[in-house]
Coordinates of C-alpha atoms and ligand atoms in Angstrom, one line a residue:
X274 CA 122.2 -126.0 44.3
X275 CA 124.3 -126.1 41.2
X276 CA 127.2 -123.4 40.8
X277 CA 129.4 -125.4 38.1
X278 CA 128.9 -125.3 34.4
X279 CA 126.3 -122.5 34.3
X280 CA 123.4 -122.6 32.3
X281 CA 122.1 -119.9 30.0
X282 CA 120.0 -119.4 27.0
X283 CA 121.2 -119.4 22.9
X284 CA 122.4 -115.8 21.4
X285 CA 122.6 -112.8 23.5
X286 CA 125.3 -109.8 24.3
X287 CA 127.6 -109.3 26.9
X288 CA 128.0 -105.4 27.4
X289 CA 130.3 -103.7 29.9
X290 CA 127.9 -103.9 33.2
X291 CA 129.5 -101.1 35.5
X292 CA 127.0 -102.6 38.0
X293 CA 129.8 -101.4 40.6
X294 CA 129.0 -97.8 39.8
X295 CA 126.0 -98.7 42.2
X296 CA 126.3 -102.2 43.5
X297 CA 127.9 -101.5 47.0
X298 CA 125.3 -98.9 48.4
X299 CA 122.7 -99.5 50.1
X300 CA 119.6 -99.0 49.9
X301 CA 117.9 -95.6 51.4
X302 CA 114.9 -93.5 51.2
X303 CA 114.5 -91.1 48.8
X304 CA 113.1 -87.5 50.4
X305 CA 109.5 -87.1 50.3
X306 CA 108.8 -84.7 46.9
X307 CA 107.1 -81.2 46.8
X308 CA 104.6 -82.7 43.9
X309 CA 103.5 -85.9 43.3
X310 CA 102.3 -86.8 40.0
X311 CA 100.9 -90.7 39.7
X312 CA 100.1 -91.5 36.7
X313 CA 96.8 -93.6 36.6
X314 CA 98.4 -95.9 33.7
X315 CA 101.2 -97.8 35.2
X316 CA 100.6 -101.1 33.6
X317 CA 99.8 -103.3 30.5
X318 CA 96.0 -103.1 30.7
X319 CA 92.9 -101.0 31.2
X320 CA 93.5 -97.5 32.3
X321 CA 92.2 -96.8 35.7
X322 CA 89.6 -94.4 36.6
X323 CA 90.2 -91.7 39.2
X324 CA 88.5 -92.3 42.6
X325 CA 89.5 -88.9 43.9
X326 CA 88.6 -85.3 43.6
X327 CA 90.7 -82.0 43.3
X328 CA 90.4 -80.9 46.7
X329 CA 90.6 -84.5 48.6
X330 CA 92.6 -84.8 51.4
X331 CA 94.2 -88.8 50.9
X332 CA 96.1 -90.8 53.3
X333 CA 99.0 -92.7 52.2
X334 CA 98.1 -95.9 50.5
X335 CA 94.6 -95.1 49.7
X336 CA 93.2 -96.1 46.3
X337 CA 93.5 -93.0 44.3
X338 CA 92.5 -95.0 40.8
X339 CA 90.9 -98.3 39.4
X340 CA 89.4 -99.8 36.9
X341 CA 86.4 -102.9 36.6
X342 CA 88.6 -104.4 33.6
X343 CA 90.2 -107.7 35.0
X344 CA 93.7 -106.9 33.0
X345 CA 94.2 -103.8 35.1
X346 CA 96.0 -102.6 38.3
X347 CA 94.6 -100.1 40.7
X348 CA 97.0 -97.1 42.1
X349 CA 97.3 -96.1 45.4
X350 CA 98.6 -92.7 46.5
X351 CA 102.3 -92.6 47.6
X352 CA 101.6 -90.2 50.3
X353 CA 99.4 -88.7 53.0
X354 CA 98.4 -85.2 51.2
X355 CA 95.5 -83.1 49.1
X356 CA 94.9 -83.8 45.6
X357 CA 96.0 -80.5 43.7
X358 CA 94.8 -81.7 40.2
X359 CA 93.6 -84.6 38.4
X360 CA 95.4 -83.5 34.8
X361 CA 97.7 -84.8 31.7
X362 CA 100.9 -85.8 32.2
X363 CA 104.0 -87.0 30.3
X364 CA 105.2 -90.8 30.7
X365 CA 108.7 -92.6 30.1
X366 CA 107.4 -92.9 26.4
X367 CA 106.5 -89.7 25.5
X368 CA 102.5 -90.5 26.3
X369 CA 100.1 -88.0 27.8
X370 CA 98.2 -90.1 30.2
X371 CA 95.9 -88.6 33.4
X372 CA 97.4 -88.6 36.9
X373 CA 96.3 -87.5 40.2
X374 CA 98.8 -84.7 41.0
X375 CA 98.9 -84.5 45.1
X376 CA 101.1 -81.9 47.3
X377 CA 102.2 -83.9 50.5
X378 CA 101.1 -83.4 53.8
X379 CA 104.6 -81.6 55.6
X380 CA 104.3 -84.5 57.8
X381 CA 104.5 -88.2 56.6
X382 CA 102.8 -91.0 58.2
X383 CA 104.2 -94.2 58.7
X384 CA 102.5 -96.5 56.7
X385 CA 99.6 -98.5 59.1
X386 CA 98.1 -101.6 57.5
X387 CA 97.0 -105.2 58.8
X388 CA 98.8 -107.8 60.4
X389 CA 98.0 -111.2 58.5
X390 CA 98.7 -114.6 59.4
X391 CA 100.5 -115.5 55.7
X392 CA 99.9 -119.4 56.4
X393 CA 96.5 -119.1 56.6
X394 CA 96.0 -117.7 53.4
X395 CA 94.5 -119.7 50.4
X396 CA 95.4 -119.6 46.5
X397 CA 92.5 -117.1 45.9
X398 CA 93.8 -114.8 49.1
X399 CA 96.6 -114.5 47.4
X400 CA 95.2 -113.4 44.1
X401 CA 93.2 -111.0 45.5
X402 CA 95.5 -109.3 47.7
X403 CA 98.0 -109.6 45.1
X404 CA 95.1 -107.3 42.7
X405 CA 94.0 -105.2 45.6
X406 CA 97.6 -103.9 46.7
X407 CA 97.8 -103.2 42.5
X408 CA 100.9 -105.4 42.3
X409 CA 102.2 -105.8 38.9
X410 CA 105.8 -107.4 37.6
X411 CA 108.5 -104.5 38.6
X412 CA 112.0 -105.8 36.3
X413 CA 109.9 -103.5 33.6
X414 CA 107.1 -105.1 32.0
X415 CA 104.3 -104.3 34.8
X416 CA 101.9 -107.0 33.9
X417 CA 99.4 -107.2 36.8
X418 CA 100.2 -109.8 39.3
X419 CA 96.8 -111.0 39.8
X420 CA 96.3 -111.9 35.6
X421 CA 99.8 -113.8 35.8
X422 CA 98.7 -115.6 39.2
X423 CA 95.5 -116.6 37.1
X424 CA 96.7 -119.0 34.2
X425 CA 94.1 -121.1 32.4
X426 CA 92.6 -124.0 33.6
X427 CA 94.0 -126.0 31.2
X428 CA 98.2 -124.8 31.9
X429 CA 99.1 -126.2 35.4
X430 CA 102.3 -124.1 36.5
X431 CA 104.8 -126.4 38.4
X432 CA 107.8 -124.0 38.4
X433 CA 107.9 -120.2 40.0
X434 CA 111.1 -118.5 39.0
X435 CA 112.1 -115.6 40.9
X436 CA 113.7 -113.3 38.3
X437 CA 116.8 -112.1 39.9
X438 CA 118.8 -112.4 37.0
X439 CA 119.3 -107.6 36.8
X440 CA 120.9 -108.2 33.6
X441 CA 120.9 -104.6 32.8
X442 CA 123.9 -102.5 32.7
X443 CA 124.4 -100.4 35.4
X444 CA 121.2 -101.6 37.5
X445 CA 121.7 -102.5 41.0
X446 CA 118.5 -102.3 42.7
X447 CA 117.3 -105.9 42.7
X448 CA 120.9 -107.4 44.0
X449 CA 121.1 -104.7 46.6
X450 CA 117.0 -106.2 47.8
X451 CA 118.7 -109.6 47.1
X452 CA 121.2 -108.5 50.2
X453 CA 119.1 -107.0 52.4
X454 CA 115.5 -108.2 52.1
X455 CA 116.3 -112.0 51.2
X456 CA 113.7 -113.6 54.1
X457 CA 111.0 -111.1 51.9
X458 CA 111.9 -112.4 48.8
X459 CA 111.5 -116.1 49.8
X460 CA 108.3 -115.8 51.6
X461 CA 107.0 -113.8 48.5
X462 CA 107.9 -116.9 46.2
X463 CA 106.4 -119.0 48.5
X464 CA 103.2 -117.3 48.0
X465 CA 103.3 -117.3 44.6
X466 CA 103.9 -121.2 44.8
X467 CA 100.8 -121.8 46.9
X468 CA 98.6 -118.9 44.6
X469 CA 99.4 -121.2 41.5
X470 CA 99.5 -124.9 43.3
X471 CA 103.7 -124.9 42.0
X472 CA 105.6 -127.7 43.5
X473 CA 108.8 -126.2 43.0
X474 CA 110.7 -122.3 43.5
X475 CA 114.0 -121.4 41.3
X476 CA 115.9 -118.2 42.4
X477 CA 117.4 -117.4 38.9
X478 CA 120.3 -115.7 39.9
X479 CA 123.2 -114.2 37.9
X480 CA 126.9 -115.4 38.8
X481 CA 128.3 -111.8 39.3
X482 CA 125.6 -111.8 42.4
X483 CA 127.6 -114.4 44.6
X484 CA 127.3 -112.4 47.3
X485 CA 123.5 -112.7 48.0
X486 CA 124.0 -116.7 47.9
X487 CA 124.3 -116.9 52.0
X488 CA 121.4 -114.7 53.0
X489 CA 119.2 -116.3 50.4
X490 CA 120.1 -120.3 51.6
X491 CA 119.5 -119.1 55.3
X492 CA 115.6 -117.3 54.2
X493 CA 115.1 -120.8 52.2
X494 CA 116.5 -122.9 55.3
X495 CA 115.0 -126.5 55.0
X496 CA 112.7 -125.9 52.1
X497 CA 113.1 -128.5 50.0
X498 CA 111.4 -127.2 47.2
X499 CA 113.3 -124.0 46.8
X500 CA 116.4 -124.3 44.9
X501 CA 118.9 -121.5 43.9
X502 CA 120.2 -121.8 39.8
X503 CA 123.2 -119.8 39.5
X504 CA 123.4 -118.7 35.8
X505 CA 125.9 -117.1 33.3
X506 CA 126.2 -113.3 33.3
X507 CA 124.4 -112.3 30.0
X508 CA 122.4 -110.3 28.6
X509 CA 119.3 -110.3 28.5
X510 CA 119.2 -113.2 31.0
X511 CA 116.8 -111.7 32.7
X512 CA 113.8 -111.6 29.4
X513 CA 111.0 -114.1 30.9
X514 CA 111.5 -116.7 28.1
X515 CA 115.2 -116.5 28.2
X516 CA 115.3 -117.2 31.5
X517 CA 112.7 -119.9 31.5
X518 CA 115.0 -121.7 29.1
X519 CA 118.0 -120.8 31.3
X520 CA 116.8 -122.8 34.7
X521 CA 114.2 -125.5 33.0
X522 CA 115.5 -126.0 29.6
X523 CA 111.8 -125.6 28.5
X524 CA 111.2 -123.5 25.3
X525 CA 107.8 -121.3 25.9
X526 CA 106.8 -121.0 21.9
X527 CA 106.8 -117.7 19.7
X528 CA 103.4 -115.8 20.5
X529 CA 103.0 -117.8 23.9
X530 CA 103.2 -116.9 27.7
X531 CA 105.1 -118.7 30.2
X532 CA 101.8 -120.6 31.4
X533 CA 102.6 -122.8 28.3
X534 CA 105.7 -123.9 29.4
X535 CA 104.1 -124.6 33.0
X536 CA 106.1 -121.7 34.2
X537 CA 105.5 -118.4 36.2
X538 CA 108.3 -116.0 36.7
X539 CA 108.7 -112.7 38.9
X540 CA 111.3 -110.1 39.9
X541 CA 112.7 -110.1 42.4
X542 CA 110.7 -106.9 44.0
X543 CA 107.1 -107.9 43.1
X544 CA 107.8 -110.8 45.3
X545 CA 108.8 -108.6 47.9
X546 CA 105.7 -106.4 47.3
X547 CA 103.6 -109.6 47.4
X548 CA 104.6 -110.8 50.5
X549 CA 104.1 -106.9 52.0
X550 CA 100.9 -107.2 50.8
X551 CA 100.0 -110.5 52.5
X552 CA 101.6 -109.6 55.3
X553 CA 100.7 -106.3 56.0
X554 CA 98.2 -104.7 53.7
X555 CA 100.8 -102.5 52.3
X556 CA 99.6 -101.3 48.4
X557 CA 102.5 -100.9 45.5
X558 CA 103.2 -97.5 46.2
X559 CA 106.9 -97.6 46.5
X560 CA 109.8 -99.1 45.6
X561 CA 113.7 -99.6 44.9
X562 CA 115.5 -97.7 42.0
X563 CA 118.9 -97.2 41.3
X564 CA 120.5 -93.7 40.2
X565 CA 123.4 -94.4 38.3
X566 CA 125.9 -93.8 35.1
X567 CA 128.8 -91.2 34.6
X568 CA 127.0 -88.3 34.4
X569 CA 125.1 -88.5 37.9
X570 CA 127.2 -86.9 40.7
X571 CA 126.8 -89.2 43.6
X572 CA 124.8 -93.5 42.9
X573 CA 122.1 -94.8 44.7
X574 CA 119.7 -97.4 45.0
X575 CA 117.0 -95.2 46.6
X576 CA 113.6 -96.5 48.0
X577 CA 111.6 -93.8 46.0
X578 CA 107.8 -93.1 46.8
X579 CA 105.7 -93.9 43.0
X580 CA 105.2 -90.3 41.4
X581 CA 108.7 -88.7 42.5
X582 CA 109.8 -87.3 39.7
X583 CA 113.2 -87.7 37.9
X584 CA 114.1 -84.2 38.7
X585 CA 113.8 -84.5 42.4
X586 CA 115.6 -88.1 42.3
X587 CA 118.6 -86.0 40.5
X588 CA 119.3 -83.6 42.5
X589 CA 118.6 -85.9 46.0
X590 CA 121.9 -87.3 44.1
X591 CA 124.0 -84.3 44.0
X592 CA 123.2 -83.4 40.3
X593 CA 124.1 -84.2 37.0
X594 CA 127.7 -83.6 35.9
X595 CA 129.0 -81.2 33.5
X596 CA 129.4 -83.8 30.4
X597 CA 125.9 -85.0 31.3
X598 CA 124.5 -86.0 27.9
X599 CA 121.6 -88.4 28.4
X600 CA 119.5 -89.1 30.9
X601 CA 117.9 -92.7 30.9
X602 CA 114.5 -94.0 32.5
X603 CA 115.3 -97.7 33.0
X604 CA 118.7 -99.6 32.0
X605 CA 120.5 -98.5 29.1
X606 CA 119.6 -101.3 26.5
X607 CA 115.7 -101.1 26.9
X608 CA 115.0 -97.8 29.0
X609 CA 114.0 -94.7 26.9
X610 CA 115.7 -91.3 26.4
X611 CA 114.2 -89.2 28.8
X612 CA 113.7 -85.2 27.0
X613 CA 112.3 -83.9 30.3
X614 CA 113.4 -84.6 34.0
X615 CA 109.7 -83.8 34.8
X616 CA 108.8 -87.9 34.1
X617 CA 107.6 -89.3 37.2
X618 CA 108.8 -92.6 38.5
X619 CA 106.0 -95.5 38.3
X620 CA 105.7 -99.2 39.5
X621 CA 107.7 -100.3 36.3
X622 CA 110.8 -98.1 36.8
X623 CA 114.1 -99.8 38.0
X624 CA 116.4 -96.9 37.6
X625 CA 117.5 -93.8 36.1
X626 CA 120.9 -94.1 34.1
X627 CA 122.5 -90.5 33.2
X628 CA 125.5 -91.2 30.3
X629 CA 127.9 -88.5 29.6
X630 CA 128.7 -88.2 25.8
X631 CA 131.9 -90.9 25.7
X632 CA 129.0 -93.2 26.4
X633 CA 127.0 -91.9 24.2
X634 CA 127.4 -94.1 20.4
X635 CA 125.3 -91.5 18.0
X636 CA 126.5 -92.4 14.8
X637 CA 125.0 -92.1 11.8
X638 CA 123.1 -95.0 10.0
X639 CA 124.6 -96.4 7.6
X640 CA 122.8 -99.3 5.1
X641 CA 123.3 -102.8 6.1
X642 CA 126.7 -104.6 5.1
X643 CA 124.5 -108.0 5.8
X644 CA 127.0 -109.1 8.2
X645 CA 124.3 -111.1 10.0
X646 CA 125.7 -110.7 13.2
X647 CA 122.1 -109.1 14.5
X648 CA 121.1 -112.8 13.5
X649 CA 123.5 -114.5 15.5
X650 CA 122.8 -112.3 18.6
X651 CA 118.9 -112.0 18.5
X652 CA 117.8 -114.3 21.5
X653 CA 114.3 -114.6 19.7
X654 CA 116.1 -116.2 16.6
X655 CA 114.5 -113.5 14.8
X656 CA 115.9 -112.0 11.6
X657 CA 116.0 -108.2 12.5
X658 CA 117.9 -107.2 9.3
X659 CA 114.7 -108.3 7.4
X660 CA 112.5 -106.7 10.0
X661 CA 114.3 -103.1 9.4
X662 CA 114.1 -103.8 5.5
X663 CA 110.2 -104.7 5.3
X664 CA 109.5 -101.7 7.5
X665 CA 111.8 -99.7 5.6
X666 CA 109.8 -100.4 2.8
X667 CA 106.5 -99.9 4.8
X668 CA 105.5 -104.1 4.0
X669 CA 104.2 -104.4 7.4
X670 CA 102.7 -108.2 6.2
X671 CA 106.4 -108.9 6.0
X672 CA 107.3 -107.4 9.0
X673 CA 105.3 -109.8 11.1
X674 CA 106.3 -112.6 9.1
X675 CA 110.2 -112.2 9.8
X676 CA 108.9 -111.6 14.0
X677 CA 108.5 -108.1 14.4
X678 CA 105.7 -109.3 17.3
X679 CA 107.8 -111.4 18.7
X680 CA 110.4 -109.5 19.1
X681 CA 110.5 -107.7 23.0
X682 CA 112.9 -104.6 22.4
X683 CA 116.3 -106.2 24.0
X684 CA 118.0 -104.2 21.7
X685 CA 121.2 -106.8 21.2
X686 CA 120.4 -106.5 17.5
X687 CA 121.1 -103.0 17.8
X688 CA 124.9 -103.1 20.2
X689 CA 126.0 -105.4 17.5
X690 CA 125.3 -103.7 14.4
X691 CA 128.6 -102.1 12.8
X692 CA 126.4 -100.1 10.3
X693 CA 124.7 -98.6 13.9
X694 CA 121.3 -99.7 12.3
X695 CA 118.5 -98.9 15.8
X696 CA 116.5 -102.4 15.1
X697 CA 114.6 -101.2 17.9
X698 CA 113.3 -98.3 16.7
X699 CA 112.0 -99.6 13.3
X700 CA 110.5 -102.9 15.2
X701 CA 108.9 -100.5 17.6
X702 CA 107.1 -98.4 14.1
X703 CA 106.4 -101.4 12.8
X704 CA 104.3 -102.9 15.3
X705 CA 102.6 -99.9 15.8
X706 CA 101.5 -100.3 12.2
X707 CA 100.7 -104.3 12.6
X708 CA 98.2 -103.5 15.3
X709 CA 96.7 -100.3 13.7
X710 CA 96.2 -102.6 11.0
X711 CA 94.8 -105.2 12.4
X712 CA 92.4 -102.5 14.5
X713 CA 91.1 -101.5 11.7
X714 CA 90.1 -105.2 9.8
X715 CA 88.4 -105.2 13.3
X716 CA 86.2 -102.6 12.8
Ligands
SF4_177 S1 115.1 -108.4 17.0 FE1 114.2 -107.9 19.0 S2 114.5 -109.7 20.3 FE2 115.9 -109.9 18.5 S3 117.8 -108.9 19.2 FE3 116.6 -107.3 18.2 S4 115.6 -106.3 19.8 FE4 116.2 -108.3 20.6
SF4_178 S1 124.1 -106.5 12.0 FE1 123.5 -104.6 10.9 S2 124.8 -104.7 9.1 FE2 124.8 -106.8 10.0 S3 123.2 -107.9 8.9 FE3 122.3 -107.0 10.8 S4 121.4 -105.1 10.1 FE4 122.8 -105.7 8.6

């Protein structure tokens, strides 16, 4: 294990974290909500189908939604209960997609599954439970497991990293699961190791989580190939190619997934869902958030059933305060504004941040002094001033050429702007138009 001169990756931010806001409470169930709306598009991929009716009556677990495309992830309902509607709802993004709206039974099961022997299982076990239980990456991105278990022939993976890196301001959920569930998150990396023939598991671990260390070296014990890489506290540590770069020194190239760089990385609760899985059958259908921020009366990390919506998580926290301004779905530098509490939570959502207006920066954009300091900080080695200018100018061509695809939405461009320029906002019209644009040479 190597604690001295951490490593990191080139550019990046460091932000106030107020991770302590959260960091020492535990984790504890969330109450079971009146309404549960799951949405049926949780993931990068196909939408799924419904496999339900209005009228159903659907145990907890069961596979409410799925689809035959390969890059896909089924849903499973979050609890025992009768299926009230199958209708439109609104996501983090502001995107009408359909979900299977259930009212819960007034009493909850416990959750009954299988009881697997995880040894015996095989690389393509693993895959399959992995697309079965609907597993996909939980830090954010929610890329199916299965498709990420399933590199070409051609890229051999040799490292898994687990991402425990929470680089996020505010977010605690994956270092309280580092402190209480650290024998789950090892056997979960070692299934990933054997699904994609890896000789070797990283823990990529943040220094301001020293704490986890001891329960994580007694789950590895005398595993050899498991090593712990204790890494500098920035942001975004945590972004897949960043921290690729950060524990291997390998650079995956612009346009490129981690495969290339014979790499496979996963947070740090999709490897405790993977292992669930494997172990006992049990589908995605809840996991760990963190409530937190000045404006939310009592923090949490919560274990939250998928469909709760923000609303209910709220007030299971005491409410918002008075000077409540903004209420976040995800961390602060790539979650979104949320305009309605009536967003459910979904397999992707690490937390719910609520900022009262000192927090809030809303300043009016100025034009750009050419400072380059969104140069220096852009972990991509973009040039996001140039991005903001072509799309200004609605020369999307250019757009693309100065990285506007490459870019994943970290948003340190943005924190670092003095003429409070939101990169973000113009990368995200601008590949909007790219791929409309190239739908339509398509066609
Ligand atoms: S251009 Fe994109 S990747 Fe680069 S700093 Fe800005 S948001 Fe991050
Ligand atoms: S940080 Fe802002 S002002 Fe400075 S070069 Fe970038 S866009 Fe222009």
């Amino acid at each position: 294990m190597k604690e001295q001169g951490l490593r990191t990756f080139k550019a990046g931010i460091h932000p106030p974290y107020l991770k302590e806001l959260a960091s020492g409470k535990a984790i504890k169930e969330a109450p079971v909500p009146e309404e549960v709306p799951i949405l049926l598009q949780q993931h990068v991929g196909a939408p799924n189908e419904p496999l339900v009716g209005v009228g159903d009556h659907i145990n907890l677990g069961q596979k409410i939604g799925s689809s035959e495309a390969f890059v896909s992830a089924p849903v499973h309902s979050s609890v025992a209960g009768v299926v009230k509607g199958i209708q439109e709802a609104t996501n983090a993004t502001g995107q009408k997609v359909k979900a299977v709206v259930v009212t819960p039974d007034s009493n909850q099961p416990q959750f009954s599954g299988v009881s697997r022997d995880i040894e015996a299982l095989n690389a393509q076990d693993i895959v399959s439970i992995a697309k079965d239980a609907g597993l996909v990456g939980m830090g954010g991105a929610a890329f199916p497991t299965h498709v990420k278990l399933s590199p070409p022939k051609d890229k051999p993976i040799d490292i898994v990293i687990i991402n425990a890196c929470e680089c996020e301001p505010f977010l605690t959920c994956d270092h309280r699961l580092l402190l209480e569930r650290p024998e789950a998150i090892i056997a979960g990396l070692k299934l990933f190791m054997r699904a994609v023939g890896a000789e070797k598991g990283v823990i990529g671990i943040e220094a301001n989580k020293l704490d986890a260390l001891d329960g994580l070296r007694k789950a590895i014990g005398g595993s050899a190939d498991i090593e712990i890489e204790v890494l500098e506290v920035k942001y975004p540590e945590g972004a897949e190619k960043q921290l690729i770069f950060a524990v291997t020194g390998r650079k995956v190239p612009l346009g490129k997934l981690p495969s290339e760089a014979g790499c496979l990385v996963q947070n740090v609760g999709t490897s405790i869902a993977m292992y669930e899985a494997a172990a006992f059958g049990k589908p995605l259908y809840e996991r760990v958030i963190t409530l937190s921020g000045p404006g939310i009366k009592e923090t949490a990390n919560l274990k939250v059933k998928i469909g709760t919506r923000i609303s209910a998580l709220i007030e299971a926290c005491g409410g918002l305060t008075e000077d409540a301004s903004k209420v976040i779905m995800g961390g602060p530098m790539t979650g979104w504004a949320q305009a309605e509490l009536s967003v459910p939570v979904i397999k992707g959502t690490s937390g719910i941040v609520v900022l009262t207006e000192s927090f809030v920066d809303v300043r009016d954009e100025h034009a750009c002094v050419k400072c380059g300091k969104c140069v220096e900080v852009c972990p991509m080695s973009l040039m996001p001033n140039y991005i903001v200018t072509a799309t200004q100018k609605g020369e999307w061509d250019k757009a693309e050429m100065w990285g506007a695809l490459d870019c994943f939405e970290c948003g340190c461009c943005s924190y670092t702007c003095p003429a409070y320029i939101p990169h973000v906002s113009y990368v995200r019209k601008a590949k909007a138009e790219i791929g409309a644009a190239k739908k339509a040479v398509k066609k």
